[in-house]
Coordinates of C-alpha atoms and ligand atoms in Angstrom, one line a residue:
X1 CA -35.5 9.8 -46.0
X2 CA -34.4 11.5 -42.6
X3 CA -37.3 11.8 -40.2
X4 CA -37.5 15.5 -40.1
X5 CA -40.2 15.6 -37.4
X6 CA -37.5 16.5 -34.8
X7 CA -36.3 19.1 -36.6
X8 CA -39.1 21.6 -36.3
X9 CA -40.6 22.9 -33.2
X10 CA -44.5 23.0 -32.7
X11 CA -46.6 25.2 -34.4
X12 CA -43.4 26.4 -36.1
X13 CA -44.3 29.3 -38.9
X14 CA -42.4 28.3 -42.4
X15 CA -42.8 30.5 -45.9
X16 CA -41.8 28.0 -48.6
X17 CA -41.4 30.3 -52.3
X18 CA -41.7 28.6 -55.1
X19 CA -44.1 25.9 -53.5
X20 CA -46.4 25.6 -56.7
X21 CA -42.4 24.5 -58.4
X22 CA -41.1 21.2 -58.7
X23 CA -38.7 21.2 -55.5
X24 CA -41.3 23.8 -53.6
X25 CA -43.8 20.9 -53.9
X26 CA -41.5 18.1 -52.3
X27 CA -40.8 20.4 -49.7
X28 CA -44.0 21.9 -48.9
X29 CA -45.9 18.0 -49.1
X30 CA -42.5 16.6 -46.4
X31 CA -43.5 19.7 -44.0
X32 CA -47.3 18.9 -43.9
X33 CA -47.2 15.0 -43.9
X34 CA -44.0 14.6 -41.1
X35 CA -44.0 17.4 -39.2
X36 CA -46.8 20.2 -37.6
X37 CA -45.3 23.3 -38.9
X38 CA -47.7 25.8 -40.6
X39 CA -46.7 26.0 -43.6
X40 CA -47.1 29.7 -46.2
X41 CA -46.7 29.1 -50.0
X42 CA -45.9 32.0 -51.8
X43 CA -46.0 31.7 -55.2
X44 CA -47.0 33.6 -58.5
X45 CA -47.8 30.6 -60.4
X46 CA -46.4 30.6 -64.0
X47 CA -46.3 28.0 -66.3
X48 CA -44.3 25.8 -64.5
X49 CA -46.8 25.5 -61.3
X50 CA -49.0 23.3 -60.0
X51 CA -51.1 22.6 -56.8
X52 CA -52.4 19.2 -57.1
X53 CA -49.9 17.0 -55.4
X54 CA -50.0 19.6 -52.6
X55 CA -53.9 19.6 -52.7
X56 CA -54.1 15.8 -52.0
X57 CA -51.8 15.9 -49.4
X58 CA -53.9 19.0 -47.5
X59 CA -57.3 16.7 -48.4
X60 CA -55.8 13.6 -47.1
X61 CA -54.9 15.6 -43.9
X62 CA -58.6 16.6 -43.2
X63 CA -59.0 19.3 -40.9
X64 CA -55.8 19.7 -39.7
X65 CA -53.9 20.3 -43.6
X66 CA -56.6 22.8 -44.0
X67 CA -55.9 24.4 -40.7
X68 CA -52.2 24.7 -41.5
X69 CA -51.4 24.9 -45.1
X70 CA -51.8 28.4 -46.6
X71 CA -51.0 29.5 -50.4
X72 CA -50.4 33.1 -51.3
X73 CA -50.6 34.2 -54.8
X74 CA -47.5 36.9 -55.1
X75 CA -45.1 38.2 -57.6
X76 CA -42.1 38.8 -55.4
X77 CA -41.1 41.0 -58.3
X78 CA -43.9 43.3 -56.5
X79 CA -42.4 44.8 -53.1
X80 CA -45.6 45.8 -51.8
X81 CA -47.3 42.3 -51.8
X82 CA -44.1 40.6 -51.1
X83 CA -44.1 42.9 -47.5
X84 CA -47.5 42.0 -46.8
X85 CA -47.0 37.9 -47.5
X86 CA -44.7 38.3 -44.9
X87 CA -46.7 39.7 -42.4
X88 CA -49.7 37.9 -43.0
X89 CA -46.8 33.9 -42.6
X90 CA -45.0 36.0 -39.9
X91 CA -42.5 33.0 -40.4
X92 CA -39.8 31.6 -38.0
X93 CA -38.4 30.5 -41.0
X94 CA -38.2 31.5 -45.1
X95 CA -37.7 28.7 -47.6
X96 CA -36.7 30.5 -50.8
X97 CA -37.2 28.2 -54.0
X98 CA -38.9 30.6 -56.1
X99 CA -36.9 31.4 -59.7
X100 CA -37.4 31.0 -63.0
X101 CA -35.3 28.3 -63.0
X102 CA -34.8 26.9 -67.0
X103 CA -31.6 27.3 -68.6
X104 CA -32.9 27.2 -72.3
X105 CA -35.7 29.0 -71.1
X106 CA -33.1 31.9 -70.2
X107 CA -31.5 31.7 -73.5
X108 CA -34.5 32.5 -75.2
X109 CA -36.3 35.1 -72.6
X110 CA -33.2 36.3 -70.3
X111 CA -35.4 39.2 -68.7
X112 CA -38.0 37.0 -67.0
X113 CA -34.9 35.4 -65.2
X114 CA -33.4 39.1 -63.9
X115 CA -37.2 39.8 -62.4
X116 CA -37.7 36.8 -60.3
X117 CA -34.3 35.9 -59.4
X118 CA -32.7 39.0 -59.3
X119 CA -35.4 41.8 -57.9
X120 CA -37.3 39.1 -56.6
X121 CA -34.6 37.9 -54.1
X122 CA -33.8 41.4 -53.1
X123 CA -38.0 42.4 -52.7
X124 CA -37.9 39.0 -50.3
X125 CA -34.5 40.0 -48.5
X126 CA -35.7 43.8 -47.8
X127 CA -38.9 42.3 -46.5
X128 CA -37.6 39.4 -44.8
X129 CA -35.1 42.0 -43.1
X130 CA -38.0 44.3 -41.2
X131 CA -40.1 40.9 -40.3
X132 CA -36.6 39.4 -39.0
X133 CA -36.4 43.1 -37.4
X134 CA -39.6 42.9 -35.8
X135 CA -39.7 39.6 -33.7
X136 CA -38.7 39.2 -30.1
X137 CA -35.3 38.5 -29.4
X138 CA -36.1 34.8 -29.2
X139 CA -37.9 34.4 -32.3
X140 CA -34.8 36.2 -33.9
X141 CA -32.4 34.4 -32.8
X142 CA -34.1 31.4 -34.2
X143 CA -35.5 33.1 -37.9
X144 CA -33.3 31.5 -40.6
X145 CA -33.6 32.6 -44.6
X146 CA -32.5 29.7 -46.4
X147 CA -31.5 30.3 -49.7
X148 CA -31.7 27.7 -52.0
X149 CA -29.1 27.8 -55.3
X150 CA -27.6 25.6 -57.3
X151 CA -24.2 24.4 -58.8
X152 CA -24.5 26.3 -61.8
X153 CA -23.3 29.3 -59.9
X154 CA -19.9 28.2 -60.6
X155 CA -19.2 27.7 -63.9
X156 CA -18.4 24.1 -65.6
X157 CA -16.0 22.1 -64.5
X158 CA -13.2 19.8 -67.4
X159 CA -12.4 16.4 -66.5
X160 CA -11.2 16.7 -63.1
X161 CA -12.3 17.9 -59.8
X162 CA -15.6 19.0 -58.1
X163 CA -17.4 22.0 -56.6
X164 CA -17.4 22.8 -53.3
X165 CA -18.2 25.9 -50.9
X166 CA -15.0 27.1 -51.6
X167 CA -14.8 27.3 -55.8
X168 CA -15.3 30.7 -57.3
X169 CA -18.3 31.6 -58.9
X170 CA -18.5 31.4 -62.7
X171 CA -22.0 31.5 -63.8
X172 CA -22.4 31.4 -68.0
X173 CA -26.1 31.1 -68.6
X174 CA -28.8 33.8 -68.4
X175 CA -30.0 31.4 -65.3
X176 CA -27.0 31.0 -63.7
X177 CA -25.8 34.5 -63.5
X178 CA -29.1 35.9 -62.2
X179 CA -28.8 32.9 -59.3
X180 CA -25.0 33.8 -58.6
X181 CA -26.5 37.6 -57.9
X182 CA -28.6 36.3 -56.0
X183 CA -26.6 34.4 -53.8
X184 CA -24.3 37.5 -53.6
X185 CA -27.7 39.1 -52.2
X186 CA -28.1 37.3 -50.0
X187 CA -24.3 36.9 -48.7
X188 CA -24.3 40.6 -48.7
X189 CA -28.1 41.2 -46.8
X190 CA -26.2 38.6 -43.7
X191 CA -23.2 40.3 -43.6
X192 CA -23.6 44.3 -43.8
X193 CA -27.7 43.5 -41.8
X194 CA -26.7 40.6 -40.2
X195 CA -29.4 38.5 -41.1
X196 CA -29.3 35.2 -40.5
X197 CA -29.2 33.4 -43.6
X198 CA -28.1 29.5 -44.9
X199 CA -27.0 29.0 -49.1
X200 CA -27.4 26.0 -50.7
X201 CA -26.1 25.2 -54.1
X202 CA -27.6 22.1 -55.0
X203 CA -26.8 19.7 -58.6
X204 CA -29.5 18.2 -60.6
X205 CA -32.6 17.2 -59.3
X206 CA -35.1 14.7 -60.8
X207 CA -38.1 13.0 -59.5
X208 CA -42.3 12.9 -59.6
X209 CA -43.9 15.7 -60.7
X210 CA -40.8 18.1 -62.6
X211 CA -42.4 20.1 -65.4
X212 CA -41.9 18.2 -68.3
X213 CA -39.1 20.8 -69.9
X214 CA -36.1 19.0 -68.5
X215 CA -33.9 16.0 -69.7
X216 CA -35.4 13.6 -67.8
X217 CA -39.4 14.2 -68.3
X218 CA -38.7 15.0 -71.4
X219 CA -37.1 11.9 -72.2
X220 CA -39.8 9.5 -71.2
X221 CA -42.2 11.6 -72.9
X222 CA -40.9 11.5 -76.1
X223 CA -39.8 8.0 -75.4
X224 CA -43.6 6.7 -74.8
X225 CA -45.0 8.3 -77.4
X226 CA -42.4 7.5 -80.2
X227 CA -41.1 10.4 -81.0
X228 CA -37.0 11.2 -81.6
X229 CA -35.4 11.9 -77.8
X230 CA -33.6 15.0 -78.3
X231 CA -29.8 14.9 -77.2
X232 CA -28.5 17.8 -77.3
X233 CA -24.7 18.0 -78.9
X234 CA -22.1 14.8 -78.3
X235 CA -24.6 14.0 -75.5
X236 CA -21.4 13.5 -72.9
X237 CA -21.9 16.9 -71.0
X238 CA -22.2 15.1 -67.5
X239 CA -24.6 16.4 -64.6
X240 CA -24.8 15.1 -60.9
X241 CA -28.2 13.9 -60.4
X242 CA -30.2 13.7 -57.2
X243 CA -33.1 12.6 -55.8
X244 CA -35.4 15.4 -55.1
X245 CA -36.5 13.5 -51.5
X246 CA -32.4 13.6 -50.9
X247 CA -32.8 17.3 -51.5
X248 CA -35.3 17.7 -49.3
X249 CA -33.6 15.9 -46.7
X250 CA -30.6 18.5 -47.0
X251 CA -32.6 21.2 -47.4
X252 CA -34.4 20.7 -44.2
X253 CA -31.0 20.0 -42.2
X254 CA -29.3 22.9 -43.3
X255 CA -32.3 25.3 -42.9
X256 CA -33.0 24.0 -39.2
X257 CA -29.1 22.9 -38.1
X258 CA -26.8 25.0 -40.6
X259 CA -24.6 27.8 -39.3
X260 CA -25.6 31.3 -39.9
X261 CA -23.5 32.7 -42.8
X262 CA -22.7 29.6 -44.2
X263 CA -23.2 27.7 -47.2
X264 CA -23.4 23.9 -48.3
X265 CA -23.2 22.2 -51.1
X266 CA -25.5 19.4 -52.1
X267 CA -24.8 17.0 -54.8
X268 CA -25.8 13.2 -55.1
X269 CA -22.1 11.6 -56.4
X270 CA -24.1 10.1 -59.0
X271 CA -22.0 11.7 -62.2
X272 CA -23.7 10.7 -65.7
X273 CA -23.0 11.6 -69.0
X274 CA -27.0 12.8 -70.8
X275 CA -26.4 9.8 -73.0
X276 CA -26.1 7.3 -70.3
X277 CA -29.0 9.0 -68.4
X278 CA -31.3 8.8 -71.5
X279 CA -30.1 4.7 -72.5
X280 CA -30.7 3.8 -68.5
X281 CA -34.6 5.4 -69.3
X282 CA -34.6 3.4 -72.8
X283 CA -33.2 0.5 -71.2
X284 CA -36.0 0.3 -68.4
X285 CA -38.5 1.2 -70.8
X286 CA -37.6 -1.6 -73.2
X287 CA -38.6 -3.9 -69.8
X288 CA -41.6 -2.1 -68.7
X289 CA -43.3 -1.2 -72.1
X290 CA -41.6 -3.1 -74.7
X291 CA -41.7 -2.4 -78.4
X292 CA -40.7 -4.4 -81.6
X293 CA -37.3 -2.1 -81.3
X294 CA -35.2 -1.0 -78.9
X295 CA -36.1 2.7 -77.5
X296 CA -32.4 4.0 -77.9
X297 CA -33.5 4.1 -81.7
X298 CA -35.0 6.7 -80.9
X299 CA -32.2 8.9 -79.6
X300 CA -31.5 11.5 -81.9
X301 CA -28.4 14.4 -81.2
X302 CA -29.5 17.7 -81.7
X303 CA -27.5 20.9 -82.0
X304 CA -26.1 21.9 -78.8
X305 CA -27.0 23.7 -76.0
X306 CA -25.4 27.4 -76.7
X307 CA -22.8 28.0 -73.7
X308 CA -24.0 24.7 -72.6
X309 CA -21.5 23.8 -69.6
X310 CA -19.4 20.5 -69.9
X311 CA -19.5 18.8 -66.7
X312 CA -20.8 19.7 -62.9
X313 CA -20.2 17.2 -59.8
X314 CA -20.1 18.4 -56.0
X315 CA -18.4 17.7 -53.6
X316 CA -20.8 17.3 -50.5
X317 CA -18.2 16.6 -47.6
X318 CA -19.2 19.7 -45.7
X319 CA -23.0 19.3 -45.4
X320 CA -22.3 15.4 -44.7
X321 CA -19.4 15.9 -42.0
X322 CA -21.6 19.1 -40.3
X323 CA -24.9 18.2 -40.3
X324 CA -24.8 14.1 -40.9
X325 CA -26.8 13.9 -44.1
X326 CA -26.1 11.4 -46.8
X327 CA -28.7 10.5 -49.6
X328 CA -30.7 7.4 -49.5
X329 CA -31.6 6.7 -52.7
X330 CA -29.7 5.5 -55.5
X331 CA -29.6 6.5 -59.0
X332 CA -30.8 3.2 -60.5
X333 CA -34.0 2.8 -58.7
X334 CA -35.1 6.7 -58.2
X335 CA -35.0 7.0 -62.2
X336 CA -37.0 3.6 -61.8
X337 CA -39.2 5.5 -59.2
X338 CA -39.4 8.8 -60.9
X339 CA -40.3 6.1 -64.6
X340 CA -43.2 4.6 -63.3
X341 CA -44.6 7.7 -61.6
X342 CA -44.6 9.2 -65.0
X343 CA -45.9 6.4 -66.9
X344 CA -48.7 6.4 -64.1
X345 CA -49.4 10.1 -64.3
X346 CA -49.5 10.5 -67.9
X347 CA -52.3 13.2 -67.8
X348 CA -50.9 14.9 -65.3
X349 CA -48.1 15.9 -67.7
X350 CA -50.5 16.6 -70.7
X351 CA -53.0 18.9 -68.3
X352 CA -49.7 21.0 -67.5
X353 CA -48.3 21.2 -71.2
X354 CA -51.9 21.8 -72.8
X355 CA -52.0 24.9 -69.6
X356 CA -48.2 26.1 -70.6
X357 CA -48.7 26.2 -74.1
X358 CA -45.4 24.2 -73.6
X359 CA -45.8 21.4 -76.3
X360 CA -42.7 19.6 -75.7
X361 CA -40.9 21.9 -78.8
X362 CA -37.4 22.2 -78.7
X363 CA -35.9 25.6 -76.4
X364 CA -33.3 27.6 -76.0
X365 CA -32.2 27.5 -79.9
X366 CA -33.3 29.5 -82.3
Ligands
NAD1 P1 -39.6 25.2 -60.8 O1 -39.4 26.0 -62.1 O2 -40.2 23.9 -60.9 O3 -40.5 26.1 -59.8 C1 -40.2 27.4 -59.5 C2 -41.5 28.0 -58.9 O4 -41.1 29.4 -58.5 C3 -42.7 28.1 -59.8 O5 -43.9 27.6 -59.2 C4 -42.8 29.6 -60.1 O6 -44.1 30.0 -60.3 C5 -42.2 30.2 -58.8 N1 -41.7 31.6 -59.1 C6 -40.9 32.0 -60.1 N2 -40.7 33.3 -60.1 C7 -41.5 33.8 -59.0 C8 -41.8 35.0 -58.5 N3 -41.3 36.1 -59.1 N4 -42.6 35.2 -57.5 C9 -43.2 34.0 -56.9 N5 -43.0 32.8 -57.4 C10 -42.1 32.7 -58.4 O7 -38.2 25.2 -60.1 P2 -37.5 24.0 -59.3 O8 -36.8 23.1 -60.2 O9 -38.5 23.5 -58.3 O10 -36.3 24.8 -58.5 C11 -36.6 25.5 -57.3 C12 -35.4 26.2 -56.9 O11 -34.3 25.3 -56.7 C13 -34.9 27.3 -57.8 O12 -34.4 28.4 -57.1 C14 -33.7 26.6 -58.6 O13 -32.8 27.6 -59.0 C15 -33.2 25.7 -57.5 N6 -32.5 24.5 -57.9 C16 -33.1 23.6 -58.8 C17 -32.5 22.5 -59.2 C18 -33.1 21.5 -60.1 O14 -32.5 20.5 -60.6 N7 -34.4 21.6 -60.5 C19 -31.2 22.2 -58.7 C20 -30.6 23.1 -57.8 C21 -31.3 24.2 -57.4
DAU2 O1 -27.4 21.8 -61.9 C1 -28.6 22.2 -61.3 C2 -29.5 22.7 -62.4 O2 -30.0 21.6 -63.0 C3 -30.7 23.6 -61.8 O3 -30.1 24.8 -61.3 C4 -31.6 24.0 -63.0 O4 -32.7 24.7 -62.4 C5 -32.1 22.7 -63.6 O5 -33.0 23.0 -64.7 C6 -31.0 21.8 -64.1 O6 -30.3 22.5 -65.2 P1 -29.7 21.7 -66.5 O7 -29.6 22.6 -67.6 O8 -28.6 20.9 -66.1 O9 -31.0 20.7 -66.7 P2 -31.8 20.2 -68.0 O10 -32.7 19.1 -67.6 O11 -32.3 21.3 -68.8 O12 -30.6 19.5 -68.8 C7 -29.8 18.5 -68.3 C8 -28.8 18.1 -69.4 O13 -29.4 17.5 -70.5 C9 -28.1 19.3 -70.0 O14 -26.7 19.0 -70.2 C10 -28.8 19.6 -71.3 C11 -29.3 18.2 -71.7 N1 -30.5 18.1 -72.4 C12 -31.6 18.8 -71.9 C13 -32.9 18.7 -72.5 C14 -34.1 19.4 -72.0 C15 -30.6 17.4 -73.6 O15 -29.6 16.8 -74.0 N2 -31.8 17.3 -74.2 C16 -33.0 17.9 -73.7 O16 -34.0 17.8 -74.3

């Protein structure tokens, strides 16, 4: 992990959205533990929020996490409370996780998707726009909206070749298309208002505390309790996994030293097909928590994703030439990490599915 400490000035005002999220979370816990921003979580809290790793942090802190964390309860699909957020953080700098952020969740429920991602993103922008409008000259010359995305934006990718800032956009899931819009958004709010706003399309993130709905939480899950691991069709469509501390690091670079206008792609060069992601979890089960068989026995393919994309990898040489990041962690021990914090934090996981209504049920296929 970077030190990020001498990244952010004193007293420096950040609005993190979607800090109740998995990503948010990392984020908004880095902030408060390395550096002494102030830190503004806006967040509507849906069914895949939660507050507590944030909470021990703030408690751990004493006085001083009290003194400078702050959570705000909005909908940014509401324009009106989305204004006033941003005058009560009067941020030097906007953090924009919050989306719905699911693919199979789109499938089944695209509109949900089109509120936060879509109107949300433009409530934030118009807001973000007079508060940006409002500051002294110094302040604005220092006010970044970073805009955080992800590789899905442009399409899926055959055998050959990766994504960079350059590909063209070809979103095909209800998710994707309502982040490529908003990436447009915001594109369009820095060049017609000149506001100065960073993009960041990052590949897929894994780590503690991920709502157990995606591959990896899922996996274990099912894994631990015996149950068949779902893989959905051949099980060879093939995602670049990263770290979500790696992602943080990034994220933190390129909202404090990107270029105004610009965009960066994140990824972690760790290419794996969902088969060999779900043997590596079997395979370090089968150590950790052996049973009289082998956990792969449990693997069972499923039908497939519908429109499920084949194959994403990034190319990161911009982000790691411009602003000298690189990821620390590998892929073998994070999914180690990321193991043992779920086997440790087992009721974590069942206190958010039992508050979801999410029982671990298949999604995104009718
Ligand atoms: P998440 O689903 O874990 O968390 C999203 C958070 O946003 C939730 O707490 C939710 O309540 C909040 N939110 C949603 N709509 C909102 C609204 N209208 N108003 C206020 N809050 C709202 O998501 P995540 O995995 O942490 O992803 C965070 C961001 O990073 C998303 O924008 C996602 O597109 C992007 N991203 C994620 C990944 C990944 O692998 N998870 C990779 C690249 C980019
Ligand atoms: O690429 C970045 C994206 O990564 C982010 O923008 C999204 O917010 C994030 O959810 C993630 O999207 P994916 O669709 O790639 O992640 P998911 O964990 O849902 O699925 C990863 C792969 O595993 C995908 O090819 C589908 C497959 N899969 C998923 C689940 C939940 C299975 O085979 N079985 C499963 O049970």
């Amino acid at each position: 992990m970077i030190d990020v400490s001498y990244l952010l000035g004193e007293d420096r005002r950040i609005l993190v959205t979607g800090g109740a999220g998995f990503i948010g979370g990392a984020v908004i816990r880095r902030l408060l533990k390395d550096t002494d921003s102030i830190v503004f979580n806006l967040d509507k809290i849906s069914y895949a929020s939660d507050l507590y790793g944030i909470k021990s942090v703030v408690k751990d802190l004493g006085e001083s996490g009290t003194k400078r964390y702050h959570f705000l309860q909005v909908d940014l699909a509401d324009s009106e409370a989305t204004i006033n957020a941003l005058n009560q953080a009067d941020p030097d700098l906007i953090l924009h996780l919050a989306a719905e952020s699911h693919v199979d969740r789109s499938i089944d429920a695209p509109e949900a998707f089109l509120n936060s991602n879509i109107i949300g993103t433009f409530n934030l922008l118009q807001a973000a726009r007079l508060h940006w409008g409002s500051l002294s000259m110094k302040r604005q010359e220092a006010f970044r909206f970073h805009h955080i995305s992800t590789d899905e934006v442009f399409g899926s990718l055959g055998d050959q070749g990766r994504f960079c800032e350059k590909t063209a956009y070809d979103p095909r899931s209800p998710y994707s298309a309502t982040k490529a819009s908003s990436d447009h958004l915001v594109s369009a709010w820095h060049h017609t208002y000149g506001l100065p706003v960073v993009i960041t399309n990052c590949s897929n993130n894994f780590g503690p505390w991920q709502f157990p709905e995606k591959l990896i939480p899922v996996v274990i899950l099912k894994a631990i309790s015996c149950q068949p691991i779902p893989l959905y069709g051949d099980g060879l469509n093939i995602r670049d996994w990263l770290y979500v501390e790696d992602h943080v690091d990034a994220l933190l670079l390129a909202a404090t030293k990107g270029n105004p206008g610009e965009k960066y792609c994140i990824g972690g060069n760790n290419e794996r097909t969902n088969r060999q992601v779900v043997e590596v979890i079997c395979s370090l089960l089968d150590d950790i928590k052996p049973l009289p068989k082998p956990y792969s026995n449990l693997i069972k393919l499923v039908p497939d994703r519908p429109g499920h994309d084949q194959r994403y990898a990034i190319n990161a040489d911009l982000i790691s030439n411009q602003l000298a990041w690189t990821p620390s962690y590998n892929f073998e021990s994070a999914i180690k990490l990321t193991l043992i914090w779920y086997l440790e934090n087992l009721d974590w996981c069942k206190k958010v599915q039992y508050r979801s209504g999410y029982k671990g049920q298949r999604l995104g296929h009718s």
